[in-house]
Amino acid sequence: MNRENLNFWLSLIANIGVLGGLLFVGYEIRQNTVQLRAESSRSITASVNDLNVGIYSDAELVAILIKGTKDRGALNPVERYRFDTVQFSRLNIAEYVLDLEREGVSDLNFRYVDWVVRDFNRKPGLRQFIRDHEESYVGSADLLARLLGEAAEEQP
């Protein structure tokens, strides 16, 4: 076997090794992406469940939320603070979902943000909440625009 022939075979074996390594890396990246998406879905679900458990285990808070979604102005200052805290928590979860979607990590079929936007636009107390906090809102401009834009469209 001459030197040229030996170099050819060594080069071929090295290239096959590189290709195999790239395929392995691609497979690992895909597995990590699947795992990351599953973990993000679990995280979102846990956040929503934690919020719901906190709300529904407190009958007084449930009454405040029912009253506030109809008319936020009917709440006293303490009730308004509790109402607003829950709404900010809901918006924080929505922001988290949007961040994960932008990064390509979250399942795009997870419709939490759409549900929150619809909820805010259907209930007068929630529309009032977002208008009252428009200037101080520190979340994404995209979500704020959806909340304000759709609220304006549905007003008579």
Coordinates of N, CA and C in Angstrom, one line a residue:
M1 N 0.9 -1.2 0.0 CA 0.0 0.0 0.0 C 0.9 1.2 0.0
N2 N 0.7 2.1 -1.0 CA 1.6 3.3 -1.1 C 1.0 4.4 -0.1
R3 N 1.8 5.4 0.0 CA 1.5 6.5 0.9 C 0.2 7.2 0.5
E4 N 0.0 7.4 -0.8 CA -1.2 8.1 -1.2 C -2.5 7.3 -0.9
N5 N -2.4 6.0 -1.1 CA -3.5 5.2 -0.8 C -3.8 5.2 0.7
L6 N -2.8 5.1 1.5 CA -2.9 5.1 3.0 C -3.5 6.5 3.4
N7 N -3.1 7.6 2.9 CA -3.6 8.9 3.2 C -5.1 8.9 2.8
F8 N -5.5 8.4 1.7 CA -6.9 8.4 1.3 C -7.7 7.6 2.3
W9 N -7.3 6.4 2.7 CA -8.1 5.7 3.7 C -8.1 6.3 5.1
L10 N -7.1 6.9 5.5 CA -7.1 7.6 6.8 C -8.0 8.8 6.7
S11 N -7.9 9.5 5.6 CA -8.8 10.7 5.5 C -10.2 10.3 5.4
L12 N -10.6 9.2 4.8 CA -11.9 8.7 4.7 C -12.4 8.3 6.1
I13 N -11.6 7.6 6.8 CA -12.0 7.1 8.2 C -12.2 8.4 9.1
A14 N -11.3 9.3 9.0 CA -11.4 10.6 9.8 C -12.7 11.3 9.4
N15 N -13.0 11.4 8.1 CA -14.3 12.1 7.7 C -15.5 11.4 8.2
I16 N -15.5 10.0 8.2 CA -16.6 9.3 8.7 C -16.8 9.5 10.2
G17 N -15.6 9.6 10.9 CA -15.7 9.8 12.3 C -16.2 11.2 12.6
V18 N -15.9 12.2 11.8 CA -16.4 13.6 12.0 C -17.9 13.6 11.7
L19 N -18.3 12.9 10.7 CA -19.7 12.8 10.3 C -20.5 12.2 11.4
G20 N -20.0 11.1 11.9 CA -20.6 10.4 13.1 C -20.7 11.2 14.3
G21 N -19.7 12.0 14.6 CA -19.7 12.9 15.7 C -20.7 14.0 15.5
L22 N -20.9 14.5 14.3 CA -21.9 15.6 14.1 C -23.3 15.0 14.2
L23 N -23.5 13.8 13.7 CA -24.8 13.2 13.9 C -25.1 13.0 15.3
F24 N -24.2 12.6 16.1 CA -24.4 12.4 17.5 C -24.7 13.7 18.2
V25 N -24.0 14.7 17.9 CA -24.2 16.1 18.5 C -25.6 16.5 18.1
G26 N -26.0 16.4 16.8 CA -27.4 16.7 16.4 C -28.4 16.0 17.2
Y27 N -28.2 14.7 17.4 CA -29.2 13.9 18.1 C -29.3 14.4 19.6
E28 N -28.2 14.7 20.2 CA -28.2 15.2 21.6 C -28.9 16.5 21.7
I29 N -28.6 17.4 20.7 CA -29.3 18.7 20.7 C -30.8 18.5 20.6
R30 N -31.2 17.6 19.7 CA -32.7 17.4 19.6 C -33.3 16.8 20.9
Q31 N -32.6 15.9 21.5 CA -33.0 15.4 22.8 C -33.1 16.5 23.8
N32 N -32.1 17.3 23.9 CA -32.1 18.4 24.9 C -33.3 19.4 24.6
T33 N -33.6 19.6 23.3 CA -34.7 20.5 23.0 C -36.0 19.9 23.4
V34 N -36.2 18.7 23.1 CA -37.4 18.0 23.6 C -37.6 18.0 25.1
Q35 N -36.5 17.8 25.8 CA -36.5 17.8 27.2 C -36.7 19.2 27.8
L36 N -36.2 20.2 27.1 CA -36.4 21.6 27.5 C -37.8 22.0 27.3
R37 N -38.4 21.6 26.2 CA -39.8 21.9 26.0 C -40.7 21.3 27.0
A38 N -40.5 20.0 27.3 CA -41.3 19.3 28.3 C -41.1 20.0 29.6
E39 N -39.9 20.4 30.0 CA -39.7 21.1 31.3 C -40.4 22.4 31.3
S40 N -40.4 23.2 30.2 CA -41.0 24.5 30.2 C -42.5 24.3 30.3
S41 N -43.1 23.3 29.7 CA -44.5 23.0 29.8 C -44.9 22.7 31.3
R42 N -44.1 21.9 31.9 CA -44.3 21.5 33.3 C -44.2 22.8 34.2
S43 N -43.2 23.6 33.9 CA -43.0 24.8 34.7 C -44.2 25.8 34.6
I44 N -44.7 25.9 33.3 CA -45.9 26.8 33.1 C -47.1 26.2 33.9
T45 N -47.3 25.0 33.7 CA -48.5 24.3 34.3 C -48.4 24.4 35.9
A46 N -47.2 24.2 36.4 CA -47.0 24.4 37.8 C -47.3 25.8 38.3
S47 N -46.8 26.8 37.5 CA -47.1 28.2 37.9 C -48.6 28.5 37.9
V48 N -49.3 28.0 36.9 CA -50.7 28.3 36.8 C -51.4 27.5 38.0
N49 N -51.0 26.3 38.2 CA -51.6 25.5 39.3 C -51.4 26.2 40.7
D50 N -50.2 26.6 40.9 CA -49.8 27.3 42.2 C -50.7 28.5 42.4
L51 N -50.8 29.3 41.3 CA -51.7 30.5 41.4 C -53.1 30.1 41.7
N52 N -53.6 29.1 41.0 CA -55.0 28.7 41.2 C -55.2 28.2 42.6
V53 N -54.3 27.3 43.1 CA -54.4 26.8 44.5 C -54.4 27.9 45.5
G54 N -53.6 28.9 45.3 CA -53.5 30.1 46.2 C -54.8 30.8 46.2
I55 N -55.4 31.0 45.0 CA -56.7 31.7 44.9 C -57.8 30.9 45.5
Y56 N -58.0 29.7 45.0 CA -59.2 28.9 45.4 C -59.2 28.4 46.8
S57 N -58.0 28.4 47.5 CA -58.0 28.0 48.9 C -58.4 29.2 49.8
D58 N -58.6 30.3 49.3 CA -58.9 31.5 50.0 C -60.3 32.1 49.6
A59 N -61.4 31.7 50.3 CA -62.7 32.1 49.9 C -62.9 33.6 49.8
E60 N -62.2 34.4 50.7 CA -62.3 35.8 50.7 C -61.6 36.4 49.4
L61 N -60.5 35.8 49.0 CA -59.9 36.2 47.7 C -60.8 35.9 46.5
V62 N -61.4 34.8 46.5 CA -62.3 34.4 45.4 C -63.4 35.5 45.3
A63 N -64.0 35.8 46.5 CA -65.0 36.9 46.5 C -64.5 38.2 45.9
I64 N -63.3 38.6 46.3 CA -62.7 39.8 45.8 C -62.5 39.7 44.3
L65 N -62.0 38.6 43.8 CA -61.8 38.5 42.4 C -63.1 38.5 41.6
I66 N -64.1 37.9 42.1 CA -65.5 37.9 41.4 C -66.0 39.4 41.4
K67 N -65.9 40.0 42.5 CA -66.4 41.4 42.6 C -65.5 42.3 41.7
G68 N -64.2 42.2 41.8 CA -63.3 43.0 41.0 C -63.4 42.8 39.5
T69 N -63.6 41.6 39.0 CA -63.7 41.4 37.6 C -65.0 42.1 37.0
K70 N -66.0 42.3 37.9 CA -67.2 43.0 37.4 C -67.0 44.5 37.5
D71 N -66.4 45.0 38.6 CA -66.2 46.4 38.8 C -65.0 46.6 39.7
R72 N -63.9 46.9 39.2 CA -62.7 47.1 40.0 C -62.9 48.3 40.9
G73 N -63.6 49.3 40.5 CA -63.9 50.5 41.3 C -64.7 50.2 42.6
A74 N -65.4 49.1 42.6 CA -66.1 48.7 43.8 C -65.3 48.2 44.9
L75 N -64.0 47.9 44.7 CA -63.1 47.4 45.7 C -62.6 48.4 46.6
N76 N -62.4 48.1 47.9 CA -61.7 49.0 48.8 C -60.2 48.9 48.5
P77 N -59.4 49.8 49.1 CA -58.0 49.8 48.8 C -57.3 48.4 49.1
V78 N -57.6 47.8 50.2 CA -57.0 46.5 50.5 C -57.5 45.4 49.5
E79 N -58.7 45.4 49.2 CA -59.2 44.4 48.2 C -58.6 44.7 46.8
R80 N -58.5 46.0 46.5 CA -57.9 46.3 45.2 C -56.4 45.8 45.1
Y81 N -55.7 46.0 46.2 CA -54.3 45.5 46.3 C -54.2 44.0 46.0
R82 N -55.1 43.3 46.7 CA -55.1 41.8 46.5 C -55.5 41.4 45.1
F83 N -56.5 42.1 44.6 CA -57.0 41.9 43.2 C -55.9 42.1 42.2
D84 N -55.2 43.3 42.4 CA -54.1 43.7 41.5 C -53.0 42.7 41.5
T85 N -52.7 42.2 42.7 CA -51.6 41.3 42.9 C -51.8 40.0 42.1
V86 N -53.0 39.5 42.2 CA -53.4 38.3 41.4 C -53.3 38.6 39.9
Q87 N -53.7 39.7 39.5 CA -53.7 40.0 38.0 C -52.2 40.2 37.6
F88 N -51.4 40.8 38.4 CA -50.0 40.9 38.0 C -49.3 39.5 37.9
S89 N -49.7 38.6 38.8 CA -49.2 37.3 38.8 C -49.6 36.6 37.5
R90 N -50.9 36.8 37.1 CA -51.3 36.2 35.8 C -50.5 36.7 34.6
L91 N -50.3 38.0 34.7 CA -49.5 38.7 33.6 C -48.1 38.2 33.6
N92 N -47.5 38.0 34.8 CA -46.1 37.5 34.8 C -46.0 36.1 34.2
I93 N -47.0 35.3 34.5 CA -47.0 33.9 33.8 C -47.1 34.1 32.3
A94 N -48.0 35.0 31.9 CA -48.2 35.2 30.4 C -46.9 35.7 29.8
E95 N -46.2 36.6 30.5 CA -44.9 37.1 30.0 C -43.9 35.9 29.9
Y96 N -43.9 35.0 30.9 CA -43.0 33.9 30.9 C -43.3 33.0 29.7
V97 N -44.5 32.7 29.4 CA -44.9 31.9 28.3 C -44.5 32.6 27.0
L98 N -44.7 33.9 26.9 CA -44.2 34.6 25.7 C -42.7 34.5 25.5
D99 N -42.0 34.7 26.6 CA -40.5 34.6 26.5 C -40.1 33.2 26.0
L100 N -40.7 32.2 26.5 CA -40.4 30.8 26.1 C -40.7 30.6 24.6
E101 N -41.9 31.2 24.2 CA -42.3 31.0 22.8 C -41.3 31.8 21.9
R102 N -40.9 33.0 22.3 CA -39.9 33.7 21.5 C -38.6 33.0 21.3
E103 N -38.2 32.3 22.4 CA -36.9 31.5 22.4 C -37.1 30.2 21.7
G104 N -38.3 29.8 21.3 CA -38.5 28.6 20.6 C -38.5 27.4 21.5
V105 N -38.7 27.6 22.8 CA -38.6 26.5 23.8 C -40.0 26.0 24.1
S106 N -41.0 26.9 24.1 CA -42.3 26.5 24.6 C -43.1 25.9 23.4
D107 N -44.1 25.1 23.8 CA -45.0 24.5 22.9 C -46.0 25.6 22.4
L108 N -46.0 25.9 21.2 CA -46.8 27.0 20.7 C -48.3 26.8 20.8
N109 N -48.7 25.5 21.1 CA -50.1 25.2 21.3 C -50.6 25.5 22.7
F110 N -49.7 25.9 23.5 CA -50.1 26.3 24.9 C -50.7 27.7 24.8
R111 N -52.0 27.8 25.0 CA -52.8 29.0 24.7 C -53.0 29.9 25.9
Y112 N -52.2 29.8 26.9 CA -52.4 30.6 28.1 C -52.5 32.1 27.8
V113 N -51.6 32.6 27.0 CA -51.6 34.0 26.7 C -52.9 34.5 26.0
D114 N -53.3 33.7 25.0 CA -54.6 34.0 24.4 C -55.7 34.0 25.4
W115 N -55.7 33.1 26.3 CA -56.8 33.0 27.2 C -56.8 34.2 28.2
V116 N -55.6 34.6 28.6 CA -55.5 35.8 29.5 C -56.0 37.0 28.7
V117 N -55.5 37.2 27.5 CA -56.0 38.4 26.7 C -57.5 38.4 26.6
R118 N -58.1 37.3 26.2 CA -59.5 37.2 26.1 C -60.2 37.5 27.4
D119 N -59.7 37.0 28.5 CA -60.3 37.2 29.8 C -60.2 38.7 30.2
F120 N -59.1 39.3 29.9 CA -58.9 40.7 30.2 C -59.9 41.6 29.4
N121 N -60.2 41.1 28.2 CA -61.0 41.9 27.3 C -62.5 41.7 27.5
R122 N -62.9 40.6 28.2 CA -64.3 40.3 28.4 C -64.8 40.9 29.7
K123 N -63.9 41.1 30.6 CA -64.4 41.5 32.0 C -64.0 43.0 32.2
P124 N -65.1 43.8 32.6 CA -64.8 45.2 32.8 C -63.8 45.5 33.8
G125 N -63.8 44.8 34.9 CA -62.8 45.1 36.0 C -61.4 44.8 35.6
L126 N -61.2 43.8 34.7 CA -59.8 43.6 34.2 C -59.4 44.6 33.2
R127 N -60.4 45.1 32.4 CA -60.0 46.1 31.4 C -59.6 47.4 32.2
Q128 N -60.4 47.7 33.3 CA -60.0 48.9 34.1 C -58.6 48.7 34.7
F129 N -58.3 47.5 35.2 CA -57.0 47.2 35.8 C -55.9 47.5 34.8
I130 N -56.0 47.0 33.6 CA -54.9 47.2 32.6 C -54.8 48.7 32.2
R131 N -56.0 49.4 32.1 CA -55.9 50.8 31.8 C -55.3 51.6 32.9
D132 N -55.6 51.3 34.1 CA -55.0 51.9 35.3 C -53.5 51.7 35.4
H133 N -53.0 50.6 35.0 CA -51.6 50.3 35.1 C -50.8 50.4 33.8
E134 N -51.5 51.0 32.8 CA -50.8 51.1 31.5 C -49.5 51.8 31.6
E135 N -49.4 52.9 32.3 CA -48.2 53.8 32.3 C -47.1 53.1 33.2
S136 N -47.5 52.3 34.2 CA -46.5 51.7 35.0 C -46.2 50.2 34.7
Y137 N -46.8 49.7 33.6 CA -46.6 48.3 33.3 C -45.2 48.1 32.7
V138 N -44.5 47.2 33.3 CA -43.1 46.9 33.0 C -42.9 45.6 32.1
G139 N -44.0 45.0 31.8 CA -43.9 43.8 31.0 C -43.6 44.1 29.5
S140 N -43.8 43.1 28.7 CA -43.5 43.3 27.2 C -44.5 44.2 26.6
A141 N -44.0 45.0 25.7 CA -44.9 45.9 24.9 C -45.9 45.1 24.1
D142 N -45.5 44.0 23.6 CA -46.4 43.1 22.8 C -47.6 42.7 23.5
L143 N -47.4 42.2 24.8 CA -48.6 41.8 25.6 C -49.4 43.0 25.9
L144 N -48.8 44.1 26.3 CA -49.6 45.3 26.7 C -50.4 45.8 25.5
A145 N -49.8 45.8 24.3 CA -50.6 46.2 23.1 C -51.7 45.3 22.8
R146 N -51.5 44.0 23.0 CA -52.7 43.0 22.8 C -53.8 43.3 23.9
L147 N -53.4 43.5 25.1 CA -54.4 43.8 26.1 C -55.1 45.1 25.9
L148 N -54.4 46.1 25.5 CA -55.0 47.4 25.3 C -55.8 47.5 24.0
G149 N -55.1 46.9 22.9 CA -55.7 46.9 21.6 C -57.0 46.2 21.5
E150 N -57.1 45.0 22.0 CA -58.3 44.2 21.9 C -59.3 44.8 22.9
A151 N -58.9 45.3 24.0 CA -59.9 45.9 24.9 C -60.5 47.1 24.3
A152 N -59.8 47.9 23.5 CA -60.3 49.1 22.8 C -61.3 48.6 21.8
E153 N -61.0 47.5 21.1 CA -61.9 47.1 20.0 C -63.2 46.6 20.5
E154 N -63.2 46.0 21.7 CA -64.5 45.4 22.2 C -65.3 46.4 23.0
Q155 N -64.8 47.6 23.3 CA -65.6 48.6 24.0 C -66.7 49.2 23.1
P156 N -67.9 49.4 23.6 CA -69.0 50.0 22.8 C -68.7 51.4 22.4

